[in-house]
Amino acid sequence: MLAAISRRSYATLSKMTSRPLIVICGTTGVGKSKLGIELALALSSDRRQGTHTGARIINADSMQVYAGMDVITNKVPIEERCGVEHLLMDYKKPGEQVTGPEWIKDAISVIEETHERNQVPIVVGGTSYWIQHLLFPERMASLDKSGTSAGNGVPSEAYASALAALPLELLALLHDLPEAAPSADANPQICMSLHKLLTSLDPLVAQRWHWRDSRKVLTNLRIILDNARLASEIIREQSQTVSKPRYRTLCFWLYAKPDVLKPRLDERVDQMIAQGLLQEIQTLRAIASESTGSNTTTAPSGNTEFSEQVDYTLGIYQSIGYKEFHDYLSSPGSSEAAFREAVEQMKLGTRRYAKRQVAWIRNKLLPAVNAANAAAQAQAGPAIVPTYLLDATGQCLRSDPSIPAVGLTACSRAELGDAWQRNVLDVANRLTKAYLDGEVLEDPLTLSSTAAEMLAVRDRPTDPLAVLSANQRVVCEVCTVDPGQPIMVDSAKLEMHLRSRGHRRMTGRGKGGTRFCRPGSTEDATLRESEGIREQ
């Protein structure tokens, strides 16, 4: 496969280096925003002798694209941005939905604009899915209709055959797809019909997605319809080549060990509540009510009751805290116990999200980076996406109120002394200078024992067809109560599911008193979490 990469593609390396990109990714609560601002300030003060005249930050957090709602989305306050320009932040209304392809097009535009201004773009955020597809093109079929041009607008034979075999009701659905993905909780029948349509057209792709993941199902149906080709055909084409990065990128993965990160995240939730989180959620609920046309009433407690449930998988309503406080804010007689339960659920959701962020970087982003670097080095070139882990674990040993608070909790500010300076900022500044000067960069594994451990990931398939084949879903007949809403499990996690408490309960469902794992129940939500269906 590497032989298929032309030498010419890496002969442009010097040009790519003159148009650099810096990425800062990682979990919530590790100081990504702080590092981005500090790097931008350093680049602005050290004008690189005319090579670059400063830096701009490009937001890569899918929740921070929305205007307002600064507490629930953990934005750095304007006064703490130290005059550094932040792009793609606060540029969408809370009621809108921003997709990955939309953000990528916007990011490419502002990166080009930043390069034209002779400045360095610094992409900062925790939405690694967006970052990965920004760095590695030709892997997101919905970004453009490349398949149509490849086929000159003529429907493929496989598409025509699948179309001819569709029942009339599914054919009608294909040509009348919903504008927005329906909620699996509110409209399970429509979601199942969409999944059945995708299964009839392209079973290989349909087996990749849970029927409840209506956004992914609908996206693939639109790709098929727009390109007049099966999504699996496009994926098979993409798999013939190694994805070449758009930019030569210096990537920093800011990381903190879980035992230190967990209390840091818990404290962040407490501070968000003190800063007005509940008021922001009430504002969001009013926006949701207005956009859906649902009726609201005000309870004696001052909380707002909704007659219609909001889809928590859309737009800013995915923000951790919005769903968790729904019952508390909707109850006419909210209790202290309900409030504490909501707080604990928000803390749990935040910790789970951080765990998923690490999993994506290790299982998705790093294998893609390693494949691109190996391809470049096979052509006797340097790593094209050098990636470094910066250990932001620190120890909560002292507190210095003079240290800036940018994006971090009080406990984190205590960690921003020597440990932050030594393990994060000094290393990032040193590597950034070497990168911009075109010097040979040091081995990422030598930075720290944590870097050596976390960057050493096992080889995983990176071409789309292999990933698709390795991530198929199967129906668990034991846990499926309603065949119209089957319980689907990632085949790679099937053994884990079979050992789960919910599955074991279902195997004894004929016994008296046994609880069922029904769709929509707490057990089903836990199961869907283990299946990897993102509700955050």
XYZ file of C-alpha atoms in Angstrom:
536
model
C 0.000 0.000 0.000
C 2.833 2.361 0.836
C 4.273 1.827 -2.625
C 1.093 3.310 -4.036
C 1.937 6.674 -2.495
C 3.703 8.841 -4.985
C 7.007 10.492 -4.091
C 5.573 13.691 -5.439
C 3.000 13.859 -2.625
C 5.803 14.195 -0.084
C 7.933 16.457 -2.246
C 5.562 19.244 -1.212
C 6.676 18.887 2.406
C 8.668 22.131 2.406
C 5.633 24.025 1.130
C 3.468 22.417 3.813
C 6.005 23.381 6.468
C 5.786 27.019 5.370
C 2.034 26.818 5.992
C 2.086 25.142 9.401
C -0.707 23.943 11.636
C -0.606 23.275 15.366
C -3.261 21.102 17.029
C -3.975 20.793 20.749
C -6.334 17.942 21.623
C -7.186 15.972 24.757
C -9.895 15.484 27.332
C -11.965 18.105 29.039
C -10.359 19.707 32.089
C -6.661 19.364 31.189
C -5.871 22.958 30.153
C -6.073 22.832 26.339
C -7.374 26.400 26.133
C -4.684 27.675 28.498
C -1.907 26.057 26.458
C -3.357 27.397 23.204
C -3.424 30.946 24.530
C 0.099 30.690 25.960
C 1.496 29.336 22.676
C -0.280 32.053 20.694
C 1.114 34.747 22.993
C 4.615 33.300 22.682
C 4.353 33.271 18.886
C 3.070 36.840 18.868
C 5.942 38.105 21.017
C 8.537 36.156 19.029
C 7.679 37.269 15.511
C 9.977 34.639 13.976
C 11.974 37.347 12.246
C 9.284 37.986 9.654
C 8.385 34.338 8.982
C 5.210 34.428 11.084
C 3.584 37.440 12.661
C 1.570 35.777 15.399
C -1.107 33.124 15.857
C -4.874 32.650 15.977
C -6.845 29.976 17.804
C -9.436 27.914 15.911
C -12.031 26.284 18.133
C -12.516 22.517 17.679
C -15.067 21.968 20.435
C -18.447 21.017 18.996
C -20.321 22.751 21.834
C -18.311 25.990 21.891
C -19.377 26.869 18.354
C -22.672 28.086 19.843
C -23.114 31.697 20.911
C -23.619 32.361 24.595
C -24.029 29.450 27.020
C -20.459 30.048 28.184
C -20.763 28.097 31.438
C -22.253 24.846 30.159
C -19.767 24.763 27.255
C -16.736 25.719 29.399
C -15.571 28.631 27.248
C -12.613 30.723 28.305
C -13.976 34.143 29.305
C -13.086 36.891 26.837
C -11.056 38.775 29.436
C -8.886 35.667 29.957
C -8.139 35.192 26.252
C -5.400 37.827 26.583
C -6.293 39.437 23.271
C -5.717 36.226 21.273
C -8.230 35.924 18.441
C -10.543 32.896 18.749
C -12.245 31.713 15.551
C -15.212 29.353 15.014
C -16.411 30.110 18.522
C -19.805 31.694 19.229
C -20.646 31.686 15.526
C -23.793 29.544 15.544
C -27.145 30.037 17.265
C -27.975 27.577 20.070
C -30.979 26.213 18.147
C -28.852 25.303 15.119
C -27.003 22.054 14.511
C -23.425 22.056 13.237
C -22.192 18.920 11.471
C -18.615 17.719 11.121
C -18.426 18.459 7.374
C -19.692 22.011 7.939
C -17.108 22.691 10.621
C -14.301 21.216 8.508
C -15.137 23.490 5.573
C -15.219 26.484 7.913
C -11.942 25.419 9.556
C -10.166 25.008 6.207
C -11.315 28.494 5.226
C -10.035 30.203 8.384
C -6.781 28.202 8.293
C -6.139 29.461 4.759
C -7.020 32.992 5.841
C -4.621 32.719 8.782
C -1.814 31.481 6.528
C -2.439 34.384 4.152
C -1.978 36.727 7.110
C 1.383 35.064 7.794
C 0.128 33.745 11.112
C 0.092 30.281 12.667
C -3.324 28.608 13.102
C -3.674 26.701 16.388
C -6.617 24.292 16.435
C -7.757 23.694 20.026
C -10.548 21.415 21.199
C -11.738 18.080 22.464
C -13.850 16.978 19.483
C -11.198 14.640 18.093
C -13.545 13.315 15.413
C -13.590 16.748 13.809
C -9.852 17.194 14.223
C -9.069 13.827 12.659
C -11.167 14.511 9.567
C -9.685 17.994 9.269
C -6.175 16.527 9.206
C -6.960 13.516 7.042
C -9.156 14.251 4.007
C -10.807 11.748 1.668
C -12.358 9.914 4.588
C -15.640 11.808 5.041
C -17.856 11.131 2.056
C -20.439 13.693 3.115
C -17.890 16.529 2.909
C -18.345 16.663 -0.832
C -19.917 14.598 -3.579
C -16.668 13.160 -4.838
C -18.409 9.964 -5.774
C -20.644 11.735 -8.278
C -17.735 13.153 -10.227
C -15.954 9.805 -10.157
C -18.987 8.170 -11.716
C -19.833 11.090 -14.049
C -23.268 11.292 -12.430
C -24.224 7.837 -13.712
C -25.733 5.551 -11.045
C -23.506 2.616 -10.220
C -24.640 -0.885 -11.121
C -24.832 -1.888 -7.450
C -26.928 1.173 -6.612
C -29.305 0.599 -9.536
C -29.723 -3.050 -8.564
C -30.418 -2.240 -4.915
C -32.847 0.508 -5.928
C -34.794 -1.831 -8.202
C -35.217 -4.339 -5.375
C -36.628 -1.826 -2.865
C -40.240 -2.257 -1.766
C -42.436 0.681 -2.761
C -42.726 2.025 0.802
C -38.936 2.100 1.239
C -38.444 3.664 -2.192
C -40.881 6.415 -1.205
C -38.971 6.937 2.052
C -35.659 7.247 0.168
C -37.024 10.086 -1.922
C -38.633 11.776 1.070
C -35.929 11.595 3.724
C -36.499 13.724 6.849
C -34.605 17.006 7.024
C -33.328 16.265 10.535
C -32.527 12.955 12.150
C -35.491 11.771 14.248
C -35.136 10.982 17.936
C -34.933 7.271 18.668
C -36.795 7.809 21.934
C -39.610 9.890 20.469
C -39.876 8.236 17.021
C -38.468 4.695 17.169
C -40.617 3.489 14.262
C -39.203 6.108 11.879
C -35.655 5.327 13.030
C -36.201 1.629 12.423
C -37.655 2.350 8.963
C -34.564 4.415 8.057
C -32.292 1.633 9.263
C -34.332 -0.941 7.311
C -33.946 1.239 4.201
C -30.176 1.440 4.679
C -30.030 -2.330 5.257
C -31.913 -2.943 2.000
C -29.644 -0.619 0.036
C -26.241 -1.214 1.623
C -26.203 -4.005 4.255
C -22.447 -3.741 4.872
C -22.765 -0.113 5.982
C -26.077 -0.674 7.785
C -24.475 -3.309 10.025
C -22.002 -0.675 11.195
C -24.665 1.526 12.798
C -27.207 0.981 15.546
C -30.748 1.768 14.460
C -30.901 4.315 17.300
C -27.982 6.249 15.772
C -30.356 7.956 13.380
C -27.941 10.734 12.419
C -25.369 8.300 11.078
C -28.046 6.246 9.331
C -29.565 9.345 7.717
C -26.143 10.681 6.703
C -25.322 7.435 4.892
C -28.683 7.418 3.132
C -28.037 10.947 1.890
C -24.563 9.978 0.702
C -26.081 7.108 -1.287
C -28.833 9.272 -2.747
C -26.589 12.230 -3.586
C -23.852 10.141 -5.201
C -26.082 7.514 -6.842
C -23.644 4.973 -5.453
C -23.575 2.798 -2.368
C -21.674 4.196 0.588
C -19.683 0.964 0.754
C -18.536 1.523 -2.836
C -17.166 4.938 -1.915
C -15.508 3.487 1.183
C -13.961 0.684 -0.872
C -12.502 3.289 -3.259
C -11.085 5.315 -0.360
C -9.425 2.182 0.999
C -7.208 1.858 -2.062
C -4.973 4.716 -0.920
C -3.410 5.941 2.310
C -5.023 9.193 3.384
C -2.471 11.990 2.945
C -2.713 14.770 5.553
C -3.845 18.209 4.438
C -1.125 19.918 6.463
C 2.168 19.141 8.090
C 0.863 19.345 11.610
C 2.458 19.549 15.026
C -0.008 17.807 17.316
C -0.032 18.098 21.108
C -2.101 15.632 23.132
C -2.615 17.197 26.549
C -3.151 14.354 29.030
C -3.784 13.913 32.745
C -3.926 10.579 34.544
C -7.462 9.469 35.507
C -6.895 9.426 39.275
C -5.930 13.121 39.150
C -8.363 14.127 36.408
C -11.446 12.678 38.126
C -11.511 15.052 41.160
C -10.539 17.910 38.847
C -13.613 17.255 36.705
C -15.855 16.909 39.750
C -14.665 20.282 41.018
C -15.273 21.813 37.612
C -18.933 20.744 37.756
C -19.325 22.332 41.200
C -17.815 25.570 39.909
C -20.074 25.567 36.840
C -23.118 25.367 39.103
C -21.797 28.257 41.200
C -21.213 30.292 38.013
C -24.825 30.034 36.830
C -25.160 26.682 35.053
C -28.821 26.216 35.986
C -29.760 29.635 34.645
C -28.136 28.781 31.311
C -29.986 25.462 31.176
C -33.277 27.286 31.782
C -32.436 29.593 28.876
C -31.678 26.584 26.664
C -34.956 24.968 27.651
C -36.813 28.102 26.608
C -34.988 28.066 23.251
C -35.830 24.387 22.782
C -39.478 25.040 23.602
C -39.597 27.900 21.110
C -37.959 25.880 18.322
C -40.158 22.797 18.797
C -43.370 24.683 19.478
C -43.926 22.695 22.683
C -45.992 24.117 25.499
C -44.436 25.145 28.783
C -45.744 25.989 32.207
C -44.001 27.439 35.211
C -44.101 25.366 38.368
C -44.456 26.961 41.813
C -40.740 26.290 42.379
C -39.907 28.500 39.415
C -38.880 25.543 37.273
C -40.223 25.138 33.753
C -42.309 22.112 32.802
C -42.148 20.882 29.208
C -44.900 18.960 27.488
C -42.462 17.593 24.892
C -39.078 15.961 25.405
C -36.069 17.494 23.656
C -33.749 15.346 21.533
C -30.521 15.275 23.553
C -28.472 14.093 20.578
C -28.821 17.344 18.618
C -26.697 20.484 18.710
C -26.004 22.207 21.996
C -28.582 20.019 23.753
C -25.843 17.370 23.850
C -23.948 19.499 26.388
C -23.320 17.579 29.578
C -25.654 18.972 32.221
C -28.655 19.774 30.037
C -30.090 16.258 30.092
C -28.895 15.503 33.614
C -30.826 18.413 35.148
C -34.004 17.841 33.109
C -35.973 15.996 35.805
C -34.870 18.371 38.566
C -35.811 21.489 36.608
C -39.081 19.995 35.345
C -40.382 18.878 38.713
C -42.949 21.186 40.350
C -41.501 20.348 43.751
C -37.772 19.891 43.256
C -36.016 18.374 46.261
C -32.468 18.611 47.521
C -32.107 14.899 46.827
C -33.097 15.421 43.167
C -30.566 18.234 42.891
C -27.765 16.080 44.336
C -28.685 13.244 41.992
C -28.524 15.599 38.986
C -25.111 16.866 40.096
C -23.791 13.323 40.476
C -25.159 12.344 37.066
C -23.440 15.353 35.497
C -20.150 14.434 37.149
C -20.525 10.846 35.987
C -21.351 11.990 32.451
C -18.298 14.268 32.412
C -15.983 11.461 33.540
C -17.445 9.094 30.950
C -16.969 11.698 28.243
C -13.305 12.177 29.212
C -12.816 8.420 29.022
C -14.348 8.329 25.539
C -12.109 11.207 24.440
C -8.985 9.255 25.432
C -10.328 6.127 23.730
C -10.907 8.010 20.451
C -7.390 9.455 20.438
C -5.755 6.098 21.141
C -8.003 3.943 18.962
C -8.713 6.281 16.039
C -6.490 9.348 15.833
C -3.123 7.831 16.781
C -3.387 4.875 14.334
C -4.166 7.352 11.525
C -1.229 9.543 12.589
C 1.127 6.564 12.800
C 0.087 5.324 9.347
C 0.674 8.765 7.790
C 4.043 9.147 9.528
C 5.140 5.656 8.465
C 4.197 6.446 4.864
C 6.196 9.682 4.923
C 9.212 8.032 6.526
C 9.089 5.206 3.962
C 9.784 7.918 1.375
C 12.827 9.044 3.389
C 10.968 12.033 4.812
C 10.276 13.165 8.371
C 7.059 12.426 10.244
C 4.360 14.509 8.615
C 2.130 14.698 11.713
C 4.565 14.609 14.664
C 2.451 13.991 17.758
C 3.533 14.562 21.351
C 1.863 13.764 24.650
C 2.277 16.531 27.206
C 1.768 15.293 30.757
C -0.578 17.722 32.505
C -1.191 15.419 35.467
C 0.678 17.486 38.037
C 0.063 17.206 41.748
C -2.291 19.397 43.783
C 0.415 20.448 46.233
C 0.169 24.214 46.463
C -2.041 27.139 45.536
C -0.932 30.404 44.000
C -3.793 32.875 43.386
C -1.542 34.925 41.097
C -1.516 32.133 38.512
C -4.019 32.793 35.680
C -7.211 30.761 35.913
C -7.631 30.234 32.158
C -10.034 27.359 31.661
C -9.027 25.515 34.836
C -10.359 24.884 38.322
C -8.857 26.074 41.597
C -7.228 22.690 42.129
C -5.813 22.848 38.619
C -4.435 26.333 39.256
C -2.474 24.808 42.119
C -0.907 22.462 39.603
C 0.141 25.235 37.217
C 3.417 25.973 38.935
C 6.642 24.161 38.191
C 4.902 20.998 36.898
C 2.942 22.857 34.206
C 5.905 25.014 33.247
C 8.302 22.058 33.114
C 6.124 19.280 31.667
C 3.787 21.250 29.412
C 4.612 24.828 28.490
C 8.410 24.624 28.186
C 8.175 21.408 26.149
C 5.453 22.813 23.885
C 7.403 26.040 23.277
C 10.600 24.115 22.522
C 8.903 21.751 20.078
C 6.948 24.564 18.412
C 10.123 26.554 17.784
C 11.927 23.535 16.337
C 8.905 22.666 14.199
C 8.537 26.162 12.745
C 12.297 26.401 12.139
C 12.270 23.104 10.206
C 14.585 21.357 12.663
C 14.647 17.618 13.327
C 12.182 16.905 16.126
C 12.864 14.632 19.056
C 11.292 11.202 19.506
C 7.803 11.621 21.070
C 8.281 8.485 23.193
C 11.238 10.027 25.031
C 9.362 12.971 26.581
C 8.105 11.053 29.625
C 7.183 7.593 30.858
C 3.517 8.566 30.457
C 4.133 9.513 26.824
C 5.916 6.225 26.167
C 2.990 4.310 27.669
C 0.059 6.171 26.105
C 1.527 6.715 22.620
C 2.453 3.040 22.252
C -0.825 1.874 20.722
C -1.246 -1.418 18.918
C -1.743 -1.358 15.187
C -5.359 -0.923 14.182
C -6.950 -0.818 10.738
C -7.032 2.729 9.393
C -8.415 2.301 5.887
C -12.200 2.819 5.889
C -13.175 -0.610 4.556
C -11.187 -2.433 7.240
C -12.654 -0.201 9.943
C -16.151 -0.806 8.576
C -15.656 -4.575 8.524
C -14.211 -4.587 12.053
C -17.136 -2.659 13.572
C -20.287 -4.576 12.712
C -23.313 -4.743 14.992
C -25.310 -7.836 15.826
C -28.739 -8.205 17.390
C -28.864 -9.788 20.852
C -31.995 -11.931 20.658
C -31.907 -12.562 24.408
C -32.039 -8.869 25.354
C -34.482 -7.888 22.604
C -37.940 -7.554 24.129
C -39.572 -5.777 21.188
C -38.412 -7.046 17.753
C -39.375 -3.634 16.405
C -36.688 -2.075 18.626
C -33.889 -4.668 18.727
C -30.944 -4.474 21.109
C -27.811 -4.241 18.936
C -24.262 -4.802 20.174
C -20.879 -4.018 18.637
C -19.527 -7.411 17.587
C -16.119 -6.495 19.024
C -17.798 -6.036 22.421
C -20.105 -9.039 22.222
C -18.248 -11.063 24.857
C -18.356 -8.087 27.223
C -22.092 -7.750 26.600
C -22.707 -11.449 27.268
C -21.025 -11.066 30.644
C -22.910 -7.860 31.501
C -25.408 -7.672 34.350
C -28.219 -6.620 32.016
C -27.722 -9.601 29.700
C -27.490 -12.061 32.588
C -30.773 -10.709 33.955
C -32.423 -11.251 30.594
C -31.232 -14.862 30.373
C -33.350 -15.509 33.465
C -36.396 -13.536 32.351
C -38.656 -16.555 32.774
C -38.003 -16.496 36.514
C -40.295 -14.556 38.817
C -39.202 -11.056 39.741
C -36.560 -10.762 37.018
C -36.181 -7.248 35.629
C -36.089 -6.761 31.886
C -33.611 -4.615 29.935
C -36.172 -2.595 27.997
C -35.368 0.138 25.454
C -35.423 3.523 27.146
C -34.840 2.115 30.619
C -31.847 2.904 32.811
C -30.401 -0.507 31.980
C -30.876 0.091 28.271
C -29.152 3.495 28.569
C -26.217 1.776 30.293
C -26.171 -0.849 27.564
C -26.172 1.785 24.824
C -23.297 3.539 26.615
C -21.312 0.270 26.449
C -22.274 -0.121 22.797
C -20.651 3.243 22.077
C -23.745 5.187 21.001
C -22.843 8.798 21.792
C -25.539 10.738 23.526
C -22.878 13.324 24.406
